[in-house]
Amino acid sequence: GGTIIESSSGNFGIGLAMVGAALGYPVIIVVDPKTPPPLRRMLSAYGAQLVDVPASEADAFGSLQGARMKKAEALARDIPGGWYVCQHLNAANPDAHAEYTAREIDEAFDHPPDMIVVGISTAGQVAGLTRYFAKRHPAVKFVAVDVEGSAILGTPRHPYKMTGLGLCFAPPVFDPAALAAAYSVSDQIAFSMCHLLARSEGLLLGASTGAIVAAGLACAGASDVPKKILMINPDRGDRYLETVYNPDWLEAQDIELLEGADLTAAVANLKPVPRDILLRAQAV
C-alpha cells in the first residue's frame, strides 16, 4: 500500500518505475526542466507519476537538485505510506554496488583492470566499487568523473547542461582518499566525445559517458606504460536524441562541438583536480 518517491533525472527513476510496475507500487518521480523528453515518456510508460519542480526554484548556480529533494521529502510526508528512497543519502546505495556491480566486474576479467573510471553522481557506485576492490584487488586504481560546474569536486560552480552527473553538494559517501584521481569535464568535451563515439565506434551512448571516456583517455595519455582501463557506461544515447544529439538544441545552448585535433587536444589537456581541493570540498 505504500508509494515509492524519488528525485531522479535518469536511470534510478526508471529502475524504480520498472520495479513499481512489476510489484504493484505507485511510483512518483520528481523531475525538473532538464529531464530529457524521452526519459519523461519512459517513466510515464511504466506508469510513474511525474512531479515537476519549476526552473524558478534553481539555486544561484542553476541547480534544481536541492529543490527536487525538498519536494520529494514533502511528498513523502504528505502521502500516507510515502517512502522517499533518497539515493543521495541512502546507505543501501553503495552496499548494492559493492555486492553486485563490483562482483560483476570482478567476474568479467581474468585479471582485474589496472584502472576503473566511473562517474560520481550520488557517489554510491564509486563508494561501493572502491570498498570491494580495496579488499580483494587493492592494486586497482579508481578515477572519478564529474561535470564541470558541479559542487562535488570543489571546483568553481556554474550552470551546466549535463544530466546524470553533477550535484549541488558533495554526497556523504564520496571519499576522495579512495581515488587515484578525479576529473571535472565540461559539457562541450563530454558531448563532443559522445558524437565521436557514435561516428567512429558505432556506440550511441549517454551524455555522462562522454565525460567518463574523455577522462579515461586523458588517464591513458598521461601514462608511460599501457594500462587496461575499464570505463563504465551508465546510459544509452537514445534518451538524448532530442538534446545531446540534436544540432538545434546544441546551438540553442551555445555549445559548439569539438572535432578531430581540437577534441584530441582538449582531452589531452584535461588535468586531475588537485587533491587539496578535493579534500576541502569533502570537508565542506
GROMACS .gro file of C-alpha atoms in nm:
model
  284
    1GLY     CA    1   0.000   0.000   0.000
    2GLY     CA    2   0.300   0.233   0.008
    3THR     CA    3   0.415   0.483  -0.254
    4ILE     CA    4   0.775   0.497  -0.379
    5ILE     CA    5   0.902   0.854  -0.414
    6GLU     CA    6   1.233   0.969  -0.559
    7SER     CA    7   1.410   1.267  -0.714
    8SER     CA    8   1.580   1.148  -1.032
    9SER     CA    9   1.680   1.269  -1.377
   10GLY     CA   10   1.793   0.931  -1.508
   11ASN     CA   11   1.844   0.561  -1.457
   12PHE     CA   12   1.739   0.526  -1.096
   13GLY     CA   13   1.398   0.676  -1.161
   14ILE     CA   14   1.346   0.433  -1.449
   15GLY     CA   15   1.459   0.141  -1.232
   16LEU     CA   16   1.213   0.234  -0.959
   17ALA     CA   17   0.931   0.279  -1.212
   18MET     CA   18   1.001  -0.067  -1.356
   19VAL     CA   19   1.002  -0.233  -1.013
   20GLY     CA   20   0.692  -0.042  -0.908
   21ALA     CA   21   0.508  -0.159  -1.218
   22ALA     CA   22   0.615  -0.521  -1.164
   23LEU     CA   23   0.531  -0.531  -0.791
   24GLY     CA   24   0.226  -0.305  -0.790
   25TYR     CA   25   0.363   0.000  -0.608
   26PRO     CA   26   0.268   0.354  -0.713
   27VAL     CA   27   0.581   0.549  -0.807
   28ILE     CA   28   0.629   0.927  -0.804
   29ILE     CA   29   0.943   1.072  -0.964
   30VAL     CA   30   1.033   1.436  -0.903
   31VAL     CA   31   1.188   1.588  -1.218
   32ASP     CA   32   1.287   1.931  -1.349
   33PRO     CA   33   1.312   2.115  -1.685
   34LYS     CA   34   1.648   1.947  -1.765
   35THR     CA   35   1.489   1.600  -1.762
   36PRO     CA   36   1.506   1.483  -2.128
   37PRO     CA   37   1.169   1.429  -2.302
   38PRO     CA   38   1.241   1.062  -2.389
   39LEU     CA   39   1.310   0.991  -2.022
   40ARG     CA   40   0.984   1.153  -1.925
   41ARG     CA   41   0.799   0.936  -2.177
   42MET     CA   42   0.972   0.621  -2.049
   43LEU     CA   43   0.877   0.698  -1.690
   44SER     CA   44   0.517   0.764  -1.790
   45ALA     CA   45   0.507   0.445  -1.996
   46TYR     CA   46   0.593   0.246  -1.681
   47GLY     CA   47   0.307   0.420  -1.500
   48ALA     CA   48   0.514   0.656  -1.285
   49GLN     CA   49   0.366   0.993  -1.190
   50LEU     CA   50   0.594   1.286  -1.268
   51VAL     CA   51   0.608   1.589  -1.039
   52ASP     CA   52   0.790   1.889  -1.188
   53VAL     CA   53   0.999   2.138  -0.994
   54PRO     CA   54   0.994   2.471  -1.182
   55ALA     CA   55   1.311   2.639  -1.307
   56SER     CA   56   1.237   2.934  -1.080
   57GLU     CA   57   1.343   2.721  -0.780
   58ALA     CA   58   1.700   2.676  -0.903
   59ASP     CA   59   1.982   2.786  -0.676
   60ALA     CA   60   2.227   3.063  -0.764
   61PHE     CA   61   2.425   2.825  -0.987
   62GLY     CA   62   2.126   2.688  -1.179
   63SER     CA   63   2.094   2.360  -0.989
   64LEU     CA   64   1.750   2.221  -0.907
   65GLN     CA   65   1.867   1.919  -0.708
   66GLY     CA   66   1.808   2.079  -0.370
   67ALA     CA   67   1.458   2.186  -0.472
   68ARG     CA   68   1.381   1.839  -0.610
   69MET     CA   69   1.496   1.670  -0.289
   70LYS     CA   70   1.288   1.906  -0.075
   71LYS     CA   71   0.983   1.833  -0.292
   72ALA     CA   72   1.035   1.457  -0.260
   73GLU     CA   73   1.065   1.494   0.119
   74ALA     CA   74   0.742   1.695   0.131
   75LEU     CA   75   0.557   1.438  -0.080
   76ALA     CA   76   0.673   1.156   0.148
   77ARG     CA   77   0.543   1.348   0.450
   78ASP     CA   78   0.207   1.431   0.292
   79ILE     CA   79   0.126   1.099   0.124
   80PRO     CA   80   0.021   0.819   0.362
   81GLY     CA   81   0.270   0.536   0.325
   82GLY     CA   82   0.501   0.752   0.116
   83TRP     CA   83   0.867   0.642   0.113
   84TYR     CA   84   1.136   0.873  -0.016
   85VAL     CA   85   1.416   0.643  -0.133
   86CYS     CA   86   1.674   0.928  -0.138
   87GLN     CA   87   1.951   0.773  -0.345
   88HIS     CA   88   2.186   1.056  -0.246
   89LEU     CA   89   2.180   0.969   0.125
   90ASN     CA   90   2.067   0.604   0.130
   91ALA     CA   91   2.327   0.371   0.282
   92ALA     CA   92   2.200   0.084   0.065
   93ASN     CA   93   2.326   0.268  -0.246
   94PRO     CA   94   2.699   0.185  -0.203
   95ASP     CA   95   2.609  -0.152  -0.046
   96ALA     CA   96   2.429  -0.258  -0.365
   97HIS     CA   97   2.727  -0.167  -0.583
   98ALA     CA   98   2.972  -0.346  -0.353
   99GLU     CA   99   2.755  -0.657  -0.360
  100TYR     CA  100   2.652  -0.665  -0.727
  101THR     CA  101   2.827  -0.420  -0.962
  102ALA     CA  102   3.173  -0.491  -0.819
  103ARG     CA  103   3.126  -0.869  -0.839
  104GLU     CA  104   3.005  -0.841  -1.198
  105ILE     CA  105   3.321  -0.650  -1.289
  106ASP     CA  106   3.544  -0.893  -1.100
  107GLU     CA  107   3.392  -1.194  -1.274
  108ALA     CA  108   3.428  -1.034  -1.620
  109PHE     CA  109   3.809  -1.017  -1.603
  110ASP     CA  110   4.059  -1.300  -1.569
  111HIS     CA  111   4.289  -1.035  -1.425
  112PRO     CA  112   4.136  -0.715  -1.285
  113PRO     CA  113   4.180  -0.391  -1.479
  114ASP     CA  114   4.458  -0.155  -1.381
  115MET     CA  115   4.214   0.133  -1.357
  116ILE     CA  116   3.838   0.183  -1.332
  117VAL     CA  117   3.689   0.517  -1.443
  118VAL     CA  118   3.342   0.590  -1.308
  119GLY     CA  119   3.105   0.887  -1.288
  120ILE     CA  120   3.037   1.020  -0.941
  121SER     CA  121   2.669   1.120  -0.945
  122THR     CA  122   2.540   1.012  -0.600
  123ALA     CA  123   2.883   0.852  -0.533
  124GLY     CA  124   2.715   0.524  -0.439
  125GLN     CA  125   2.869   0.337  -0.731
  126VAL     CA  126   3.225   0.458  -0.678
  127ALA     CA  127   3.197   0.410  -0.300
  128GLY     CA  128   3.076   0.052  -0.336
  129LEU     CA  129   3.335  -0.037  -0.600
  130THR     CA  130   3.629   0.108  -0.409
  131ARG     CA  131   3.518  -0.075  -0.094
  132TYR     CA  132   3.506  -0.409  -0.275
  133PHE     CA  133   3.829  -0.374  -0.471
  134ALA     CA  134   4.027  -0.236  -0.176
  135LYS     CA  135   3.971  -0.571  -0.002
  136ARG     CA  136   4.019  -0.807  -0.299
  137HIS     CA  137   4.230  -0.625  -0.558
  138PRO     CA  138   4.395  -0.327  -0.386
  139ALA     CA  139   4.621  -0.257  -0.685
  140VAL     CA  140   4.322  -0.139  -0.895
  141LYS     CA  141   4.317   0.239  -0.920
  142PHE     CA  142   3.994   0.439  -0.932
  143VAL     CA  143   3.930   0.759  -1.125
  144ALA     CA  144   3.611   0.956  -1.056
  145VAL     CA  145   3.448   1.189  -1.309
  146ASP     CA  146   3.211   1.481  -1.263
  147VAL     CA  147   3.075   1.755  -1.487
  148GLU     CA  148   3.234   2.098  -1.479
  149GLY     CA  149   3.017   2.331  -1.272
  150SER     CA  150   2.916   2.069  -1.015
  151ALA     CA  151   2.996   2.111  -0.645
  152ILE     CA  152   3.126   1.761  -0.573
  153LEU     CA  153   3.493   1.807  -0.659
  154GLY     CA  154   3.527   2.155  -0.512
  155THR     CA  155   3.583   2.323  -0.850
  156PRO     CA  156   3.405   2.652  -0.938
  157ARG     CA  157   3.029   2.615  -0.967
  158HIS     CA  158   2.825   2.731  -1.264
  159PRO     CA  159   2.522   2.609  -1.461
  160TYR     CA  160   2.569   2.301  -1.680
  161LYS     CA  161   2.351   2.105  -1.922
  162MET     CA  162   2.463   1.754  -1.827
  163THR     CA  163   2.216   1.515  -1.666
  164GLY     CA  164   2.329   1.206  -1.476
  165LEU     CA  165   2.637   1.380  -1.336
  166GLY     CA  166   2.663   1.680  -1.108
  167LEU     CA  167   2.527   1.777  -0.768
  168CYS     CA  168   2.490   2.094  -0.566
  169PHE     CA  169   2.668   1.930  -0.271
  170ALA     CA  170   2.929   1.662  -0.204
  171PRO     CA  171   2.742   1.339  -0.122
  172PRO     CA  172   2.829   1.195   0.221
  173VAL     CA  173   2.963   0.863   0.085
  174PHE     CA  174   3.210   1.035  -0.150
  175ASP     CA  175   3.565   0.964  -0.030
  176PRO     CA  176   3.842   1.135  -0.228
  177ALA     CA  177   4.103   0.937  -0.034
  178ALA     CA  178   3.989   0.619  -0.214
  179LEU     CA  179   4.068   0.771  -0.557
  180ALA     CA  180   4.382   0.785  -0.765
  181ALA     CA  181   4.243   1.092  -0.945
  182ALA     CA  182   3.926   1.286  -1.019
  183TYR     CA  183   3.839   1.484  -1.331
  184SER     CA  184   3.597   1.769  -1.397
  185VAL     CA  185   3.484   1.757  -1.763
  186SER     CA  186   3.293   2.029  -1.947
  187ASP     CA  187   2.964   1.978  -2.131
  188GLN     CA  188   3.142   2.067  -2.455
  189ILE     CA  189   3.408   1.796  -2.423
  190ALA     CA  190   3.159   1.536  -2.297
  191PHE     CA  191   2.904   1.597  -2.573
  192SER     CA  192   3.178   1.610  -2.838
  193MET     CA  193   3.305   1.272  -2.718
  194CYS     CA  194   2.953   1.130  -2.747
  195HIS     CA  195   2.942   1.229  -3.115
  196LEU     CA  196   3.289   1.088  -3.177
  197LEU     CA  197   3.196   0.753  -3.020
  198ALA     CA  198   2.881   0.734  -3.233
  199ARG     CA  199   3.055   0.816  -3.561
  200SER     CA  200   3.385   0.635  -3.507
  201GLU     CA  201   3.287   0.338  -3.292
  202GLY     CA  202   2.919   0.284  -3.366
  203LEU     CA  203   2.836   0.343  -2.999
  204LEU     CA  204   2.540   0.570  -2.922
  205LEU     CA  205   2.590   0.644  -2.553
  206GLY     CA  206   2.465   0.884  -2.290
  207ALA     CA  207   2.597   1.227  -2.200
  208SER     CA  208   2.778   1.125  -1.883
  209THR     CA  209   2.961   0.852  -2.075
  210GLY     CA  210   3.121   1.118  -2.293
  211ALA     CA  211   3.274   1.272  -1.981
  212ILE     CA  212   3.384   0.935  -1.846
  213VAL     CA  213   3.552   0.833  -2.174
  214ALA     CA  214   3.725   1.171  -2.202
  215ALA     CA  215   3.870   1.129  -1.853
  216GLY     CA  216   3.971   0.771  -1.927
  217LEU     CA  217   4.153   0.876  -2.244
  218ALA     CA  218   4.325   1.156  -2.050
  219CYS     CA  219   4.448   0.900  -1.798
  220ALA     CA  220   4.567   0.668  -2.074
  221GLY     CA  221   4.753   0.951  -2.245
  222ALA     CA  222   4.924   1.052  -1.920
  223SER     CA  223   5.058   0.702  -1.852
  224ASP     CA  224   5.408   0.599  -1.955
  225VAL     CA  225   5.305   0.234  -1.990
  226PRO     CA  226   4.997   0.067  -2.143
  227LYS     CA  227   4.712   0.012  -1.897
  228LYS     CA  228   4.394  -0.192  -1.901
  229ILE     CA  229   4.126   0.068  -1.827
  230LEU     CA  230   3.759  -0.006  -1.761
  231MET     CA  231   3.527   0.289  -1.827
  232ILE     CA  232   3.173   0.235  -1.700
  233ASN     CA  233   2.895   0.348  -1.936
  234PRO     CA  234   2.580   0.430  -1.735
  235ASP     CA  235   2.338   0.509  -2.015
  236ARG     CA  236   2.226   0.465  -2.376
  237GLY     CA  237   2.224   0.755  -2.616
  238ASP     CA  238   1.869   0.718  -2.743
  239ARG     CA  239   1.748   0.908  -2.438
  240TYR     CA  240   1.946   1.210  -2.560
  241LEU     CA  241   1.838   1.226  -2.924
  242GLU     CA  242   1.647   1.548  -2.854
  243THR     CA  243   1.936   1.708  -2.663
  244VAL     CA  244   2.299   1.593  -2.695
  245TYR     CA  245   2.247   1.450  -3.047
  246ASN     CA  246   2.020   1.734  -3.166
  247PRO     CA  247   2.209   2.011  -3.354
  248ASP     CA  248   1.929   2.261  -3.294
  249TRP     CA  249   1.939   2.202  -2.916
  250LEU     CA  250   2.319   2.231  -2.909
  251GLU     CA  251   2.300   2.559  -3.098
  252ALA     CA  252   2.034   2.692  -2.861
  253GLN     CA  253   2.260   2.604  -2.566
  254ASP     CA  254   2.557   2.774  -2.736
  255ILE     CA  255   2.757   2.451  -2.733
  256GLU     CA  256   2.990   2.406  -3.030
  257LEU     CA  257   3.115   2.051  -3.074
  258LEU     CA  258   3.487   1.986  -3.093
  259GLU     CA  259   3.618   1.756  -3.366
  260GLY     CA  260   3.943   1.600  -3.479
  261ALA     CA  261   4.261   1.762  -3.349
  262ASP     CA  262   4.064   2.013  -3.140
  263LEU     CA  263   3.892   1.737  -2.943
  264THR     CA  264   4.216   1.539  -2.912
  265ALA     CA  265   4.391   1.846  -2.772
  266ALA     CA  266   4.107   1.923  -2.530
  267VAL     CA  267   4.118   1.570  -2.390
  268ALA     CA  268   4.498   1.574  -2.366
  269ASN     CA  269   4.477   1.900  -2.171
  270LEU     CA  270   4.241   1.757  -1.908
  271LYS     CA  271   4.415   1.753  -1.570
  272PRO     CA  272   4.306   1.588  -1.244
  273VAL     CA  273   4.153   1.812  -0.980
  274PRO     CA  274   4.424   1.891  -0.722
  275ARG     CA  275   4.390   1.669  -0.415
  276ASP     CA  276   4.381   1.960  -0.170
  277ILE     CA  277   4.074   2.098  -0.348
  278LEU     CA  278   3.908   1.755  -0.339
  279LEU     CA  279   3.965   1.713   0.032
  280ARG     CA  280   3.843   2.067   0.102
  281ALA     CA  281   3.521   2.001  -0.090
  282GLN     CA  282   3.451   1.686   0.109
  283ALA     CA  283   3.513   1.866   0.438
  284VAL     CA  284   3.254   2.128   0.341
   0.00000   0.00000   0.00000
